[in-house]
XYZ file of C-alpha atoms in Angstrom:
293
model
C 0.767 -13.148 17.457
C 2.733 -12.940 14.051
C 2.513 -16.564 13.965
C -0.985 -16.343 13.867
C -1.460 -13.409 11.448
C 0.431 -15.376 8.989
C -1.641 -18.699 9.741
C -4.927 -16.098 9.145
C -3.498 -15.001 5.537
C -2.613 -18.243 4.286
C -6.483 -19.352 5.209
C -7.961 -16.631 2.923
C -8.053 -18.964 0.116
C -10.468 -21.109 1.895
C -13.561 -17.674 2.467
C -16.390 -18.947 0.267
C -16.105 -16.447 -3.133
C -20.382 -16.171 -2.934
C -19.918 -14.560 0.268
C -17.773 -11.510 -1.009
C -19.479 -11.458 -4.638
C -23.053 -10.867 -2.409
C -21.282 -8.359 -0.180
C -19.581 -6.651 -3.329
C -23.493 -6.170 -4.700
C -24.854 -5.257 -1.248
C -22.369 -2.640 -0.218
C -21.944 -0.194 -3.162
C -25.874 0.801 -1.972
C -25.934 -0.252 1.936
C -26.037 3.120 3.235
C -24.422 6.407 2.745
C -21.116 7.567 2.591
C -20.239 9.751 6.001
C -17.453 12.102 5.667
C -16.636 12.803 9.491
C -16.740 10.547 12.982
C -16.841 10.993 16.589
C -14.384 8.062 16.965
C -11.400 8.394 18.951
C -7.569 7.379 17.393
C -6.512 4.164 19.389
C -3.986 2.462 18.529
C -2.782 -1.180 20.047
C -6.321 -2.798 21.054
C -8.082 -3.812 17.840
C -6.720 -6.237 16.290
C -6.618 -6.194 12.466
C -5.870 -7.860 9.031
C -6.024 -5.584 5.555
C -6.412 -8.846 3.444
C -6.884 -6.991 0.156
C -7.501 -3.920 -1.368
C -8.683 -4.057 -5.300
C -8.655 -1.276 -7.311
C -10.704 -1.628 -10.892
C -13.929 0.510 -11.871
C -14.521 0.004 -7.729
C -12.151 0.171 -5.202
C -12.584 -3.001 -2.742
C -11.334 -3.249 0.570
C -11.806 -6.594 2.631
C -10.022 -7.540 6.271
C -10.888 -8.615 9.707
C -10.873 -6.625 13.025
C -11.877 -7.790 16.684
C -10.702 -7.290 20.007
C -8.592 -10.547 21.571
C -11.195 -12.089 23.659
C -13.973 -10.118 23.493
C -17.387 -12.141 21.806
C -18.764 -9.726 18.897
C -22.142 -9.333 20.502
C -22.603 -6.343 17.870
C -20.408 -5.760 14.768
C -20.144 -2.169 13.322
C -16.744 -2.127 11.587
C -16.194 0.589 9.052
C -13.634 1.642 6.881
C -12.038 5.008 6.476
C -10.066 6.778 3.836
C -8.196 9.717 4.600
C -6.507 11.754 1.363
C -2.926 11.958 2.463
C -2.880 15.682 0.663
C -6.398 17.121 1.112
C -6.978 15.278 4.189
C -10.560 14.453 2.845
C -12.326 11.924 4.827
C -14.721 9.364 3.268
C -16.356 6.313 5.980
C -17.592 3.802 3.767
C -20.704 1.836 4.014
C -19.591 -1.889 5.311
C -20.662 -5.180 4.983
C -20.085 -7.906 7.495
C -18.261 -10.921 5.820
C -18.031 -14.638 7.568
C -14.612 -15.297 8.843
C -14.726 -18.988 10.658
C -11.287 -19.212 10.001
C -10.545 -16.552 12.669
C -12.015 -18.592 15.623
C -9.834 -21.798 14.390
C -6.795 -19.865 14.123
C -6.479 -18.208 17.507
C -8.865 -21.165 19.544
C -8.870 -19.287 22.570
C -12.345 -19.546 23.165
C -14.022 -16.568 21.725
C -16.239 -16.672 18.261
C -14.459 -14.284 15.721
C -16.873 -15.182 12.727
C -18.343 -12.048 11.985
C -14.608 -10.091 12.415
C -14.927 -10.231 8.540
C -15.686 -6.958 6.657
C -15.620 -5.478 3.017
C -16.293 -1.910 1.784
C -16.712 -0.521 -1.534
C -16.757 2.534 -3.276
C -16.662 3.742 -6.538
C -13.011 4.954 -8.035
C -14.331 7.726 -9.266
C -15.733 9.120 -6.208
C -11.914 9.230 -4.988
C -8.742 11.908 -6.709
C -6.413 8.444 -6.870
C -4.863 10.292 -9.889
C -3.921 13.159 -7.245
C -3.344 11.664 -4.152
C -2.712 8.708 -2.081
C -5.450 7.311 0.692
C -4.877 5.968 4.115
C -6.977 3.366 5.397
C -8.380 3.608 9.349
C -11.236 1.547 10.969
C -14.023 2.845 12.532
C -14.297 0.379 14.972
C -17.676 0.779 16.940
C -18.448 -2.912 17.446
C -19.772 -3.664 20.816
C -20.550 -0.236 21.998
C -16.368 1.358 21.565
C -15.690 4.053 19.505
C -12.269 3.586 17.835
C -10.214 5.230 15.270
C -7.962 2.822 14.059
C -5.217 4.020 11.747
C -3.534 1.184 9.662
C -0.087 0.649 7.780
C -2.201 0.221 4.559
C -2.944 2.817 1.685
C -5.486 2.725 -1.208
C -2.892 3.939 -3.990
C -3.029 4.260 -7.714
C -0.900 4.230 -11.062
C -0.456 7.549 -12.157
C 0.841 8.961 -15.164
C 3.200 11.319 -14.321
C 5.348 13.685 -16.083
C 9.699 13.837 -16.455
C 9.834 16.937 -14.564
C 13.692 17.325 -12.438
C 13.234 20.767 -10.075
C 16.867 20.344 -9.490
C 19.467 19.792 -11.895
C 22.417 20.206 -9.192
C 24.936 16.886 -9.245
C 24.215 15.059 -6.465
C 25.654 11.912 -4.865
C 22.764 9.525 -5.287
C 23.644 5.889 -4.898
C 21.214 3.199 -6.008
C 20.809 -0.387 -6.980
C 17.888 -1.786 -8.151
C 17.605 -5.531 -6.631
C 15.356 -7.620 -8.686
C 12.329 -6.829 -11.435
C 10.174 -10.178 -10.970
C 6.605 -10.845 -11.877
C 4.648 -13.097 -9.785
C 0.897 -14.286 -9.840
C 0.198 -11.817 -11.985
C 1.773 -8.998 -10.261
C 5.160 -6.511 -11.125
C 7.187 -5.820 -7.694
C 10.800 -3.931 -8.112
C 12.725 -3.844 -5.322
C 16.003 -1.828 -4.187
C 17.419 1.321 -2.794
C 18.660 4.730 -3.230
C 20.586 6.303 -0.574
C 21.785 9.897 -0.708
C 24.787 10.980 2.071
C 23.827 14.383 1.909
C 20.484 13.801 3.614
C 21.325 11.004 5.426
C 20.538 12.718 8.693
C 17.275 14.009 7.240
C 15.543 11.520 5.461
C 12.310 12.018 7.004
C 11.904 14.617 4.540
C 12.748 12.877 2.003
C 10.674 9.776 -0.727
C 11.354 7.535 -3.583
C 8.971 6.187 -6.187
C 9.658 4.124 -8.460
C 8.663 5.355 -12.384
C 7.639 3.293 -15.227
C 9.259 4.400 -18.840
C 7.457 3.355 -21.616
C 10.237 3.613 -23.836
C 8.129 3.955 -27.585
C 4.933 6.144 -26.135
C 7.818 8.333 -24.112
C 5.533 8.032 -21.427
C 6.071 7.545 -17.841
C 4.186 6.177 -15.145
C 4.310 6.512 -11.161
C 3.309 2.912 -9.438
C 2.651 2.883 -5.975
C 5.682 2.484 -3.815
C 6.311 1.134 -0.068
C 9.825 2.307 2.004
C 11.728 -0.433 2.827
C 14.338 -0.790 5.942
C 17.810 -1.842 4.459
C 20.064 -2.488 8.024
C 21.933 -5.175 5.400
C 23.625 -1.473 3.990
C 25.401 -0.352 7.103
C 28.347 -2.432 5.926
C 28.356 -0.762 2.783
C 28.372 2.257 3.861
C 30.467 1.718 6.951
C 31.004 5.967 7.322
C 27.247 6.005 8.349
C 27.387 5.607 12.345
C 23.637 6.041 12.791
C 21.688 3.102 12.186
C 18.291 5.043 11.807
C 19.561 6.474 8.782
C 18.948 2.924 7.359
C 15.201 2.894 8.050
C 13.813 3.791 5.128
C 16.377 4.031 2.367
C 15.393 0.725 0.777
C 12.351 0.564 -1.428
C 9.214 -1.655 -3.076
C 6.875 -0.841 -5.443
C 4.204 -3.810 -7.522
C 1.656 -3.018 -10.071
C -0.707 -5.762 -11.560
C 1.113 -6.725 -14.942
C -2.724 -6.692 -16.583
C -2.521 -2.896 -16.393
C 0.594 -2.369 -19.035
C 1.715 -4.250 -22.051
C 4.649 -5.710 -21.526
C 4.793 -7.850 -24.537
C 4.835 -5.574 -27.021
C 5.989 -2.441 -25.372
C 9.342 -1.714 -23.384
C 9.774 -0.489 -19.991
C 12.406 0.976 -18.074
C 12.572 1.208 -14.430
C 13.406 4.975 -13.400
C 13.333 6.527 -10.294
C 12.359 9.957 -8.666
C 13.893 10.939 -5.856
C 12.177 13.809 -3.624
C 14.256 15.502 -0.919
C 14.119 19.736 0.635
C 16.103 20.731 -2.280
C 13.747 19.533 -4.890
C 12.854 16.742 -7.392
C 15.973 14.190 -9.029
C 14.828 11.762 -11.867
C 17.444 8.648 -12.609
C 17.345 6.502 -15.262
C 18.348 2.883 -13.624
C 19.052 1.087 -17.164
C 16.822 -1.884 -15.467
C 13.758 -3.196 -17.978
C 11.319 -5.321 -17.449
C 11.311 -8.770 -18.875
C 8.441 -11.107 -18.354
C 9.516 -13.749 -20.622
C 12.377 -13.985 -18.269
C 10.031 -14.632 -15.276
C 8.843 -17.417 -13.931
C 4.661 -17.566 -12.908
């Protein structure tokens, strides 16, 4: 199945642009927005592809969803954003893209061509500067009623503010791994592991902070947890593998939205845990003549 997720993605390139650009027009008006469902959470029967989410004066979301073997004899696949905070709920209005390249890449006999879907709403209608969203489907194509929560997020830059709740020492240990810049897009990747809550990490998050180093002004970009088993060697006191889950981080911002030419940045950290907020500065910049495009 992974095999053929990946041979989906890498056949993106080839969806016709007109047919998105039309649906991009078309959406922002099919409809209204609904704010609640009747659809029930199931999880491991739709299956589903977040190709994209864009976020510019519009946030766009586009993706595929169907049910292994089942012909779409009706398609009604919404999306859903859930704040992560406020728990607000917003079901967008959703247009039906082509998707041929579904029915060639899992040939078992069933037509997948209207799987496709995009939704749009306006940025503005959405707190992105307060909280992160969660995307679900609301899968009602061919007569189900599904709730279908996802691994993706609809997440913004923020500026943020230097504020430490907790100015106790603590044994923090981090490395950041690698600042590279790739089709047009920031990712920073490493760790930060702290023994102390190393049996209690669910309750405990890293972001990773941008420091513009002449405005003094620092920016949160949205960041992913990261499993980091390679560690347990390193820290060969640490008997319980779990701990290792989540201790490793990832976090990409579209280099378009800073000025990294002219101004410097420095990766920082905040680290969140039950005793309050710690802010690190990592002494890691970011270099884009050093990368490669």
């Amino acid at each position: 199945m992974e095999r053929k997720k990946k041979a989906v993605r890498i056949s993106i390139a080839g969806i016709l642009l007109c047919s998105v650009l039309f649906a991009v027009l078309v959406a922002a008006d099919r409809g209204k927005i609904r704010t609640s469902t009747e659809a029930v959470i199931t999880e491991d029967v739709v299956t589903y592809v977040i190709d994209s989410v864009k976020i510019t004066e519009d946030v766009q979301i586009q993706g595929w969803a169907m049910i292994l073997g089942e012909e779409l004899e009706s398609v009604n696949c919404n999306v859903m954003l859930v704040g992560e905070q406020s728990k607000t709920q917003w079901i967008l209005p959703t247009m039906t893209i082509d998707r041929n390249d579904l029915t060639e890449a899992f040939l078992d006999g069933t037509d997948y061509a209207k799987a496709g879907f995009f939704a749009n709403i306006k940025k503005s209608r959405l707190s992105l500067e307060k909280e992160d969203y969660r995307i679900y489907l609301e899968y009602l194509t061919n007569g189900h009623s599904y709730l279908v929560p996802t691994d993706q997020m609809v997440r913004a830059v923020r500026e943020t503010t230097w504020q430490q709740t907790n100015n106790k020492k603590v044994d923090l240990s981090f490395v950041v791994d690698s600042v590279t810049a790739k089709k047009k897009v920031l990712t920073i990747s490493g760790w930060l592991f702290c023994q102390e809550d190393a049996k209690n990490l669910e309750l405990t998050e890293t972001k990773v902070l941008l420091f513009n180093s002449r405005t003094q002004k620092i920016y949160e970009i949205p960041t992913d947890s990261v499993e980091r088993s390679d560690l347990k060697e390193h820290f060969s006191n640490i008997k319980d593998l779990d701990v290792f889950q989540n201790i490793g981080f990832t976090a990409s911002v579209e280099t378009w939205r800073f000025d990294f030419g002219y101004d410097l940045f420095e990766v920082c950290l905040r680290y969140t845990n039950e005793n309050g907020v710690f802010l690190i500065h990592t002494g890691k910049y970011v270099n884009l003549e050093e990368q490669e495009e």
